[in-house]
PDB file of N, CA and C in Angstrom:
ATOM      1  N   UNK A   1      63.176  28.338 207.383  1.00 56.00           N
ATOM      2  CA  UNK A   1      63.831  28.375 206.088  1.00 56.00           C
ATOM      3  C   UNK A   1      65.072  27.503 206.083  1.00 56.00           C
ATOM      4  N   UNK A   2      65.747  27.412 207.238  1.00 59.00           N
ATOM      5  CA  UNK A   2      66.977  26.642 207.311  1.00 59.00           C
ATOM      6  C   UNK A   2      66.770  25.167 207.047  1.00 59.00           C
ATOM      7  N   UNK A   3      65.565  24.657 207.333  1.00 78.00           N
ATOM      8  CA  UNK A   3      65.279  23.242 207.134  1.00 78.00           C
ATOM      9  C   UNK A   3      64.727  22.941 205.747  1.00 78.00           C
ATOM     10  N   UNK A   4      64.473  23.954 204.971  1.00 88.00           N
ATOM     11  CA  UNK A   4      63.886  23.775 203.648  1.00 88.00           C
ATOM     12  C   UNK A   4      64.769  24.463 202.609  1.00 88.00           C
ATOM     13  N   UNK A   5      65.698  23.705 202.008  1.00 89.00           N
ATOM     14  CA  UNK A   5      66.632  24.315 201.052  1.00 89.00           C
ATOM     15  C   UNK A   5      65.944  24.993 199.869  1.00 89.00           C
ATOM     16  N   UNK A   6      64.823  24.445 199.417  1.00 93.00           N
ATOM     17  CA  UNK A   6      64.118  25.048 198.280  1.00 93.00           C
ATOM     18  C   UNK A   6      63.566  26.421 198.657  1.00 93.00           C
ATOM     19  N   UNK A   7      63.002  26.511 199.861  1.00 94.00           N
ATOM     20  CA  UNK A   7      62.480  27.806 200.307  1.00 94.00           C
ATOM     21  C   UNK A   7      63.614  28.804 200.508  1.00 94.00           C
ATOM     22  N   UNK A   8      64.710  28.359 201.099  1.00 92.00           N
ATOM     23  CA  UNK A   8      65.858  29.238 201.319  1.00 92.00           C
ATOM     24  C   UNK A   8      66.359  29.806 199.992  1.00 92.00           C
ATOM     25  N   UNK A   9      66.478  28.948 198.994  1.00 94.00           N
ATOM     26  CA  UNK A   9      66.925  29.394 197.675  1.00 94.00           C
ATOM     27  C   UNK A   9      65.937  30.391 197.082  1.00 94.00           C
ATOM     28  N   UNK A  10      64.650  30.075 197.164  1.00 96.00           N
ATOM     29  CA  UNK A  10      63.615  30.982 196.662  1.00 96.00           C
ATOM     30  C   UNK A  10      63.694  32.335 197.363  1.00 96.00           C
ATOM     31  N   UNK A  11      63.785  32.305 198.689  1.00 96.00           N
ATOM     32  CA  UNK A  11      63.825  33.532 199.484  1.00 96.00           C
ATOM     33  C   UNK A  11      65.050  34.376 199.149  1.00 96.00           C
ATOM     34  N   UNK A  12      66.217  33.747 199.108  1.00 96.00           N
ATOM     35  CA  UNK A  12      67.444  34.497 198.843  1.00 96.00           C
ATOM     36  C   UNK A  12      67.485  35.029 197.413  1.00 96.00           C
ATOM     37  N   UNK A  13      66.948  34.268 196.461  1.00 97.00           N
ATOM     38  CA  UNK A  13      66.851  34.780 195.086  1.00 97.00           C
ATOM     39  C   UNK A  13      65.966  36.030 195.042  1.00 97.00           C
ATOM     40  N   UNK A  14      64.888  36.007 195.805  1.00 97.00           N
ATOM     41  CA  UNK A  14      64.001  37.165 195.887  1.00 97.00           C
ATOM     42  C   UNK A  14      64.728  38.365 196.498  1.00 97.00           C
ATOM     43  N   UNK A  15      65.494  38.126 197.548  1.00 98.00           N
ATOM     44  CA  UNK A  15      66.265  39.199 198.185  1.00 98.00           C
ATOM     45  C   UNK A  15      67.259  39.800 197.191  1.00 98.00           C
ATOM     46  N   UNK A  16      67.939  38.954 196.444  1.00 98.00           N
ATOM     47  CA  UNK A  16      68.902  39.435 195.443  1.00 98.00           C
ATOM     48  C   UNK A  16      68.197  40.323 194.420  1.00 98.00           C
ATOM     49  N   UNK A  17      67.056  39.872 193.922  1.00 98.00           N
ATOM     50  CA  UNK A  17      66.307  40.675 192.942  1.00 98.00           C
ATOM     51  C   UNK A  17      65.874  42.018 193.535  1.00 98.00           C
ATOM     52  N   UNK A  18      65.414  41.978 194.776  1.00 98.00           N
ATOM     53  CA  UNK A  18      64.964  43.208 195.435  1.00 98.00           C
ATOM     54  C   UNK A  18      66.120  44.190 195.624  1.00 98.00           C
ATOM     55  N   UNK A  19      67.268  43.694 196.059  1.00 98.00           N
ATOM     56  CA  UNK A  19      68.419  44.576 196.273  1.00 98.00           C
ATOM     57  C   UNK A  19      68.875  45.180 194.949  1.00 98.00           C
ATOM     58  N   UNK A  20      68.979  44.354 193.928  1.00 98.00           N
ATOM     59  CA  UNK A  20      69.409  44.864 192.615  1.00 98.00           C
ATOM     60  C   UNK A  20      68.400  45.868 192.059  1.00 98.00           C
ATOM     61  N   UNK A  21      67.125  45.569 192.214  1.00 98.00           N
ATOM     62  CA  UNK A  21      66.090  46.491 191.755  1.00 98.00           C
ATOM     63  C   UNK A  21      66.110  47.804 192.527  1.00 98.00           C
ATOM     64  N   UNK A  22      66.319  47.706 193.829  1.00 98.00           N
ATOM     65  CA  UNK A  22      66.391  48.907 194.662  1.00 98.00           C
ATOM     66  C   UNK A  22      67.557  49.788 194.253  1.00 98.00           C
ATOM     67  N   UNK A  23      68.688  49.163 193.963  1.00 98.00           N
ATOM     68  CA  UNK A  23      69.860  49.937 193.542  1.00 98.00           C
ATOM     69  C   UNK A  23      69.533  50.746 192.282  1.00 98.00           C
ATOM     70  N   UNK A  24      68.946  50.073 191.300  1.00 98.00           N
ATOM     71  CA  UNK A  24      68.615  50.736 190.029  1.00 98.00           C
ATOM     72  C   UNK A  24      67.616  51.872 190.262  1.00 98.00           C
ATOM     73  N   UNK A  25      66.572  51.592 191.028  1.00 98.00           N
ATOM     74  CA  UNK A  25      65.541  52.597 191.278  1.00 98.00           C
ATOM     75  C   UNK A  25      66.080  53.770 192.092  1.00 98.00           C
ATOM     76  N   UNK A  26      66.946  53.478 193.059  1.00 98.00           N
ATOM     77  CA  UNK A  26      67.542  54.557 193.848  1.00 98.00           C
ATOM     78  C   UNK A  26      68.411  55.459 192.981  1.00 98.00           C
ATOM     79  N   UNK A  27      69.190  54.852 192.096  1.00 97.00           N
ATOM     80  CA  UNK A  27      70.026  55.665 191.200  1.00 97.00           C
ATOM     81  C   UNK A  27      69.161  56.595 190.354  1.00 97.00           C
ATOM     82  N   UNK A  28      68.054  56.066 189.844  1.00 97.00           N
ATOM     83  CA  UNK A  28      67.149  56.887 189.030  1.00 97.00           C
ATOM     84  C   UNK A  28      66.548  58.024 189.856  1.00 97.00           C
ATOM     85  N   UNK A  29      66.131  57.728 191.079  1.00 97.00           N
ATOM     86  CA  UNK A  29      65.543  58.755 191.947  1.00 97.00           C
ATOM     87  C   UNK A  29      66.584  59.797 192.352  1.00 97.00           C
ATOM     88  N   UNK A  30      67.810  59.348 192.571  1.00 96.00           N
ATOM     89  CA  UNK A  30      68.891  60.281 192.910  1.00 96.00           C
ATOM     90  C   UNK A  30      69.184  61.191 191.725  1.00 96.00           C
ATOM     91  N   UNK A  31      69.197  60.617 190.525  1.00 95.00           N
ATOM     92  CA  UNK A  31      69.465  61.412 189.317  1.00 95.00           C
ATOM     93  C   UNK A  31      68.444  62.537 189.129  1.00 95.00           C
ATOM     94  N   UNK A  32      67.212  62.290 189.553  1.00 96.00           N
ATOM     95  CA  UNK A  32      66.167  63.312 189.414  1.00 96.00           C
ATOM     96  C   UNK A  32      65.939  64.077 190.719  1.00 96.00           C
ATOM     97  N   UNK A  33      66.741  63.768 191.734  1.00 94.00           N
ATOM     98  CA  UNK A  33      66.667  64.420 193.046  1.00 94.00           C
ATOM     99  C   UNK A  33      65.257  64.345 193.643  1.00 94.00           C
ATOM    100  N   UNK A  34      64.626  63.176 193.484  1.00 96.00           N
ATOM    101  CA  UNK A  34      63.274  62.939 193.997  1.00 96.00           C
ATOM    102  C   UNK A  34      63.388  62.402 195.429  1.00 96.00           C
ATOM    103  N   UNK A  35      63.461  63.312 196.390  1.00 96.00           N
ATOM    104  CA  UNK A  35      63.711  62.941 197.783  1.00 96.00           C
ATOM    105  C   UNK A  35      62.584  62.077 198.345  1.00 96.00           C
ATOM    106  N   UNK A  36      61.349  62.374 197.994  1.00 97.00           N
ATOM    107  CA  UNK A  36      60.223  61.561 198.483  1.00 97.00           C
ATOM    108  C   UNK A  36      60.382  60.120 198.002  1.00 97.00           C
ATOM    109  N   UNK A  37      60.678  59.940 196.735  1.00 98.00           N
ATOM    110  CA  UNK A  37      60.865  58.592 196.166  1.00 98.00           C
ATOM    111  C   UNK A  37      62.080  57.914 196.784  1.00 98.00           C
ATOM    112  N   UNK A  38      63.152  58.651 196.991  1.00 98.00           N
ATOM    113  CA  UNK A  38      64.358  58.089 197.605  1.00 98.00           C
ATOM    114  C   UNK A  38      64.026  57.542 198.987  1.00 98.00           C
ATOM    115  N   UNK A  39      63.278  58.302 199.775  1.00 97.00           N
ATOM    116  CA  UNK A  39      62.905  57.845 201.119  1.00 97.00           C
ATOM    117  C   UNK A  39      62.028  56.596 201.057  1.00 97.00           C
ATOM    118  N   UNK A  40      61.106  56.552 200.093  1.00 98.00           N
ATOM    119  CA  UNK A  40      60.261  55.358 199.926  1.00 98.00           C
ATOM    120  C   UNK A  40      61.118  54.135 199.607  1.00 98.00           C
ATOM    121  N   UNK A  41      62.067  54.315 198.704  1.00 98.00           N
ATOM    122  CA  UNK A  41      62.928  53.202 198.292  1.00 98.00           C
ATOM    123  C   UNK A  41      63.859  52.768 199.418  1.00 98.00           C
ATOM    124  N   UNK A  42      64.373  53.729 200.176  1.00 98.00           N
ATOM    125  CA  UNK A  42      65.217  53.389 201.324  1.00 98.00           C
ATOM    126  C   UNK A  42      64.417  52.593 202.349  1.00 98.00           C
ATOM    127  N   UNK A  43      63.162  52.998 202.561  1.00 98.00           N
ATOM    128  CA  UNK A  43      62.306  52.286 203.519  1.00 98.00           C
ATOM    129  C   UNK A  43      62.074  50.838 203.078  1.00 98.00           C
ATOM    130  N   UNK A  44      61.797  50.670 201.809  1.00 98.00           N
ATOM    131  CA  UNK A  44      61.580  49.320 201.268  1.00 98.00           C
ATOM    132  C   UNK A  44      62.853  48.485 201.374  1.00 98.00           C
ATOM    133  N   UNK A  45      63.989  49.081 201.026  1.00 98.00           N
ATOM    134  CA  UNK A  45      65.269  48.371 201.110  1.00 98.00           C
ATOM    135  C   UNK A  45      65.600  48.015 202.553  1.00 98.00           C
ATOM    136  N   UNK A  46      65.250  48.893 203.472  1.00 98.00           N
ATOM    137  CA  UNK A  46      65.466  48.605 204.895  1.00 98.00           C
ATOM    138  C   UNK A  46      64.695  47.357 205.306  1.00 98.00           C
ATOM    139  N   UNK A  47      63.453  47.254 204.875  1.00 98.00           N
ATOM    140  CA  UNK A  47      62.650  46.076 205.208  1.00 98.00           C
ATOM    141  C   UNK A  47      63.220  44.803 204.617  1.00 98.00           C
ATOM    142  N   UNK A  48      63.610  44.864 203.360  1.00 97.00           N
ATOM    143  CA  UNK A  48      64.216  43.701 202.702  1.00 97.00           C
ATOM    144  C   UNK A  48      65.492  43.289 203.417  1.00 97.00           C
ATOM    145  N   UNK A  49      66.334  44.266 203.709  1.00 98.00           N
ATOM    146  CA  UNK A  49      67.622  43.997 204.351  1.00 98.00           C
ATOM    147  C   UNK A  49      67.430  43.403 205.736  1.00 98.00           C
ATOM    148  N   UNK A  50      66.521  43.979 206.475  1.00 97.00           N
ATOM    149  CA  UNK A  50      66.260  43.512 207.831  1.00 97.00           C
ATOM    150  C   UNK A  50      65.737  42.080 207.825  1.00 97.00           C
ATOM    151  N   UNK A  51      64.795  41.797 206.938  1.00 96.00           N
ATOM    152  CA  UNK A  51      64.229  40.454 206.833  1.00 96.00           C
ATOM    153  C   UNK A  51      65.287  39.429 206.450  1.00 96.00           C
ATOM    154  N   UNK A  52      66.241  39.852 205.616  1.00 95.00           N
ATOM    155  CA  UNK A  52      67.292  38.942 205.148  1.00 95.00           C
ATOM    156  C   UNK A  52      68.456  38.838 206.128  1.00 95.00           C
ATOM    157  N   UNK A  53      68.417  39.621 207.206  1.00 95.00           N
ATOM    158  CA  UNK A  53      69.499  39.567 208.186  1.00 95.00           C
ATOM    159  C   UNK A  53      70.700  40.427 207.829  1.00 95.00           C
ATOM    160  N   UNK A  54      70.528  41.320 206.872  1.00 97.00           N
ATOM    161  CA  UNK A  54      71.606  42.238 206.482  1.00 97.00           C
ATOM    162  C   UNK A  54      71.467  43.496 207.345  1.00 97.00           C
ATOM    163  N   UNK A  55      71.853  43.336 208.608  1.00 98.00           N
ATOM    164  CA  UNK A  55      71.576  44.330 209.638  1.00 98.00           C
ATOM    165  C   UNK A  55      72.270  45.666 209.370  1.00 98.00           C
ATOM    166  N   UNK A  56      73.522  45.620 208.943  1.00 98.00           N
ATOM    167  CA  UNK A  56      74.243  46.875 208.689  1.00 98.00           C
ATOM    168  C   UNK A  56      73.585  47.659 207.556  1.00 98.00           C
ATOM    169  N   UNK A  57      73.198  46.972 206.500  1.00 98.00           N
ATOM    170  CA  UNK A  57      72.517  47.634 205.387  1.00 98.00           C
ATOM    171  C   UNK A  57      71.186  48.219 205.858  1.00 98.00           C
ATOM    172  N   UNK A  58      70.464  47.472 206.664  1.00 98.00           N
ATOM    173  CA  UNK A  58      69.187  47.955 207.189  1.00 98.00           C
ATOM    174  C   UNK A  58      69.389  49.222 208.021  1.00 98.00           C
ATOM    175  N   UNK A  59      70.416  49.234 208.851  1.00 98.00           N
ATOM    176  CA  UNK A  59      70.675  50.406 209.692  1.00 98.00           C
ATOM    177  C   UNK A  59      71.091  51.615 208.851  1.00 98.00           C
ATOM    178  N   UNK A  60      71.928  51.367 207.848  1.00 98.00           N
ATOM    179  CA  UNK A  60      72.383  52.464 206.988  1.00 98.00           C
ATOM    180  C   UNK A  60      71.213  53.094 206.230  1.00 98.00           C
ATOM    181  N   UNK A  61      70.312  52.256 205.730  1.00 98.00           N
ATOM    182  CA  UNK A  61      69.170  52.791 204.985  1.00 98.00           C
ATOM    183  C   UNK A  61      68.230  53.549 205.922  1.00 98.00           C
ATOM    184  N   UNK A  62      68.055  53.031 207.129  1.00 97.00           N
ATOM    185  CA  UNK A  62      67.213  53.725 208.114  1.00 97.00           C
ATOM    186  C   UNK A  62      67.808  55.087 208.453  1.00 97.00           C
ATOM    187  N   UNK A  63      69.114  55.109 208.726  1.00 97.00           N
ATOM    188  CA  UNK A  63      69.766  56.365 209.098  1.00 97.00           C
ATOM    189  C   UNK A  63      69.604  57.424 208.014  1.00 97.00           C
ATOM    190  N   UNK A  64      69.769  57.021 206.760  1.00 97.00           N
ATOM    191  CA  UNK A  64      69.638  57.990 205.669  1.00 97.00           C
ATOM    192  C   UNK A  64      68.179  58.395 205.474  1.00 97.00           C
ATOM    193  N   UNK A  65      67.286  57.426 205.581  1.00 96.00           N
ATOM    194  CA  UNK A  65      65.858  57.713 205.385  1.00 96.00           C
ATOM    195  C   UNK A  65      65.362  58.780 206.361  1.00 96.00           C
ATOM    196  N   UNK A  66      65.800  58.723 207.601  1.00 96.00           N
ATOM    197  CA  UNK A  66      65.302  59.662 208.617  1.00 96.00           C
ATOM    198  C   UNK A  66      66.215  60.871 208.814  1.00 96.00           C
ATOM    199  N   UNK A  67      67.296  60.937 208.063  1.00 96.00           N
ATOM    200  CA  UNK A  67      68.242  62.044 208.213  1.00 96.00           C
ATOM    201  C   UNK A  67      67.595  63.377 207.838  1.00 96.00           C
ATOM    202  N   UNK A  68      67.699  64.364 208.724  1.00 94.00           N
ATOM    203  CA  UNK A  68      67.163  65.684 208.377  1.00 94.00           C
ATOM    204  C   UNK A  68      68.003  66.388 207.303  1.00 94.00           C
ATOM    205  N   UNK A  69      69.188  65.864 207.069  1.00 95.00           N
ATOM    206  CA  UNK A  69      70.079  66.457 206.059  1.00 95.00           C
ATOM    207  C   UNK A  69      70.287  65.498 204.893  1.00 95.00           C
ATOM    208  N   UNK A  70      69.238  64.754 204.549  1.00 94.00           N
ATOM    209  CA  UNK A  70      69.353  63.735 203.502  1.00 94.00           C
ATOM    210  C   UNK A  70      69.876  64.323 202.190  1.00 94.00           C
ATOM    211  N   UNK A  71      69.456  65.531 201.857  1.00 93.00           N
ATOM    212  CA  UNK A  71      69.880  66.124 200.584  1.00 93.00           C
ATOM    213  C   UNK A  71      71.397  66.284 200.511  1.00 93.00           C
ATOM    214  N   UNK A  72      72.016  66.690 201.622  1.00 93.00           N
ATOM    215  CA  UNK A  72      73.468  66.891 201.617  1.00 93.00           C
ATOM    216  C   UNK A  72      74.227  65.599 201.905  1.00 93.00           C
ATOM    217  N   UNK A  73      73.596  64.653 202.591  1.00 93.00           N
ATOM    218  CA  UNK A  73      74.257  63.391 202.947  1.00 93.00           C
ATOM    219  C   UNK A  73      74.157  62.341 201.853  1.00 93.00           C
ATOM    220  N   UNK A  74      73.259  62.535 200.919  1.00 94.00           N
ATOM    221  CA  UNK A  74      72.867  61.490 199.978  1.00 94.00           C
ATOM    222  C   UNK A  74      74.015  60.914 199.162  1.00 94.00           C
ATOM    223  N   UNK A  75      74.813  61.750 198.544  1.00 91.00           N
ATOM    224  CA  UNK A  75      75.865  61.254 197.641  1.00 91.00           C
ATOM    225  C   UNK A  75      76.842  60.339 198.366  1.00 91.00           C
ATOM    226  N   UNK A  76      77.341  60.782 199.498  1.00 95.00           N
ATOM    227  CA  UNK A  76      78.321  59.983 200.248  1.00 95.00           C
ATOM    228  C   UNK A  76      77.654  58.743 200.839  1.00 95.00           C
ATOM    229  N   UNK A  77      76.470  58.926 201.412  1.00 96.00           N
ATOM    230  CA  UNK A  77      75.778  57.803 202.052  1.00 96.00           C
ATOM    231  C   UNK A  77      75.411  56.725 201.039  1.00 96.00           C
ATOM    232  N   UNK A  78      75.020  57.120 199.834  1.00 97.00           N
ATOM    233  CA  UNK A  78      74.619  56.115 198.851  1.00 97.00           C
ATOM    234  C   UNK A  78      75.808  55.277 198.402  1.00 97.00           C
ATOM    235  N   UNK A  79      76.987  55.868 198.319  1.00 97.00           N
ATOM    236  CA  UNK A  79      78.189  55.089 197.983  1.00 97.00           C
ATOM    237  C   UNK A  79      78.396  53.997 199.031  1.00 97.00           C
ATOM    238  N   UNK A  80      78.273  54.355 200.297  1.00 98.00           N
ATOM    239  CA  UNK A  80      78.440  53.377 201.377  1.00 98.00           C
ATOM    240  C   UNK A  80      77.332  52.323 201.338  1.00 98.00           C
ATOM    241  N   UNK A  81      76.118  52.734 201.045  1.00 98.00           N
ATOM    242  CA  UNK A  81      75.000  51.790 200.946  1.00 98.00           C
ATOM    243  C   UNK A  81      75.229  50.821 199.792  1.00 98.00           C
ATOM    244  N   UNK A  82      75.706  51.337 198.662  1.00 98.00           N
ATOM    245  CA  UNK A  82      76.006  50.451 197.527  1.00 98.00           C
ATOM    246  C   UNK A  82      77.082  49.431 197.894  1.00 98.00           C
ATOM    247  N   UNK A  83      78.089  49.863 198.619  1.00 98.00           N
ATOM    248  CA  UNK A  83      79.141  48.932 199.047  1.00 98.00           C
ATOM    249  C   UNK A  83      78.554  47.851 199.949  1.00 98.00           C
ATOM    250  N   UNK A  84      77.667  48.240 200.837  1.00 98.00           N
ATOM    251  CA  UNK A  84      77.039  47.268 201.735  1.00 98.00           C
ATOM    252  C   UNK A  84      76.098  46.345 200.961  1.00 98.00           C
ATOM    253  N   UNK A  85      75.447  46.860 199.921  1.00 98.00           N
ATOM    254  CA  UNK A  85      74.630  46.008 199.047  1.00 98.00           C
ATOM    255  C   UNK A  85      75.513  44.929 198.422  1.00 98.00           C
ATOM    256  N   UNK A  86      76.681  45.339 197.932  1.00 98.00           N
ATOM    257  CA  UNK A  86      77.602  44.381 197.310  1.00 98.00           C
ATOM    258  C   UNK A  86      78.036  43.307 198.297  1.00 98.00           C
ATOM    259  N   UNK A  87      78.319  43.707 199.529  1.00 98.00           N
ATOM    260  CA  UNK A  87      78.705  42.733 200.558  1.00 98.00           C
ATOM    261  C   UNK A  87      77.564  41.747 200.792  1.00 98.00           C
ATOM    262  N   UNK A  88      76.349  42.262 200.917  1.00 97.00           N
ATOM    263  CA  UNK A  88      75.190  41.397 201.116  1.00 97.00           C
ATOM    264  C   UNK A  88      74.979  40.441 199.959  1.00 97.00           C
ATOM    265  N   UNK A  89      75.120  40.948 198.745  1.00 98.00           N
ATOM    266  CA  UNK A  89      74.956  40.090 197.565  1.00 98.00           C
ATOM    267  C   UNK A  89      76.040  39.019 197.506  1.00 98.00           C
ATOM    268  N   UNK A  90      77.259  39.369 197.892  1.00 97.00           N
ATOM    269  CA  UNK A  90      78.342  38.376 197.926  1.00 97.00           C
ATOM    270  C   UNK A  90      78.060  37.296 198.965  1.00 97.00           C
ATOM    271  N   UNK A  91      77.582  37.692 200.130  1.00 96.00           N
ATOM    272  CA  UNK A  91      77.254  36.711 201.174  1.00 96.00           C
ATOM    273  C   UNK A  91      76.147  35.767 200.711  1.00 96.00           C
ATOM    274  N   UNK A  92      75.138  36.322 200.086  1.00 96.00           N
ATOM    275  CA  UNK A  92      74.037  35.493 199.594  1.00 96.00           C
ATOM    276  C   UNK A  92      74.535  34.545 198.510  1.00 96.00           C
ATOM    277  N   UNK A  93      75.385  35.036 197.617  1.00 96.00           N
ATOM    278  CA  UNK A  93      75.940  34.177 196.561  1.00 96.00           C
ATOM    279  C   UNK A  93      76.711  33.011 197.172  1.00 96.00           C
ATOM    280  N   UNK A  94      77.440  33.260 198.248  1.00 95.00           N
ATOM    281  CA  UNK A  94      78.177  32.172 198.915  1.00 95.00           C
ATOM    282  C   UNK A  94      77.213  31.146 199.502  1.00 95.00           C
ATOM    283  N   UNK A  95      76.141  31.638 200.107  1.00 92.00           N
ATOM    284  CA  UNK A  95      75.149  30.721 200.678  1.00 92.00           C
ATOM    285  C   UNK A  95      74.528  29.865 199.578  1.00 92.00           C
ATOM    286  N   UNK A  96      74.272  30.490 198.439  1.00 92.00           N
ATOM    287  CA  UNK A  96      73.650  29.778 197.319  1.00 92.00           C
ATOM    288  C   UNK A  96      74.668  29.033 196.465  1.00 92.00           C
ATOM    289  N   UNK A  97      75.942  29.180 196.792  1.00 89.00           N
ATOM    290  CA  UNK A  97      77.037  28.565 196.022  1.00 89.00           C
ATOM    291  C   UNK A  97      77.007  28.979 194.566  1.00 89.00           C
ATOM    292  N   UNK A  98      76.788  30.277 194.334  1.00 69.00           N
ATOM    293  CA  UNK A  98      76.739  30.793 192.957  1.00 69.00           C
ATOM    294  C   UNK A  98      77.962  31.634 192.699  1.00 69.00           C
TER     295      UNK A  98
END
């Protein structure tokens, strides 16, 4: 990807869309307390984050996804995950010069 600027732009734009979509979907699942859906979305976000090199976000989503106390950890953990999403989006914007 590093040698192909068009592919890099395409890939990072896709990552941005996925992260933004995940945030919206997670908020909706949290609002309805749909733990199964939340875990599915965290798993998907973990894959996106890991593929994009957003290692801290990937680890945070993994930790929450497998947490036996996800119901009680969710509110605080999601705030931290959202902050890490913002950091990732800012880094990608810098790479894309947007």
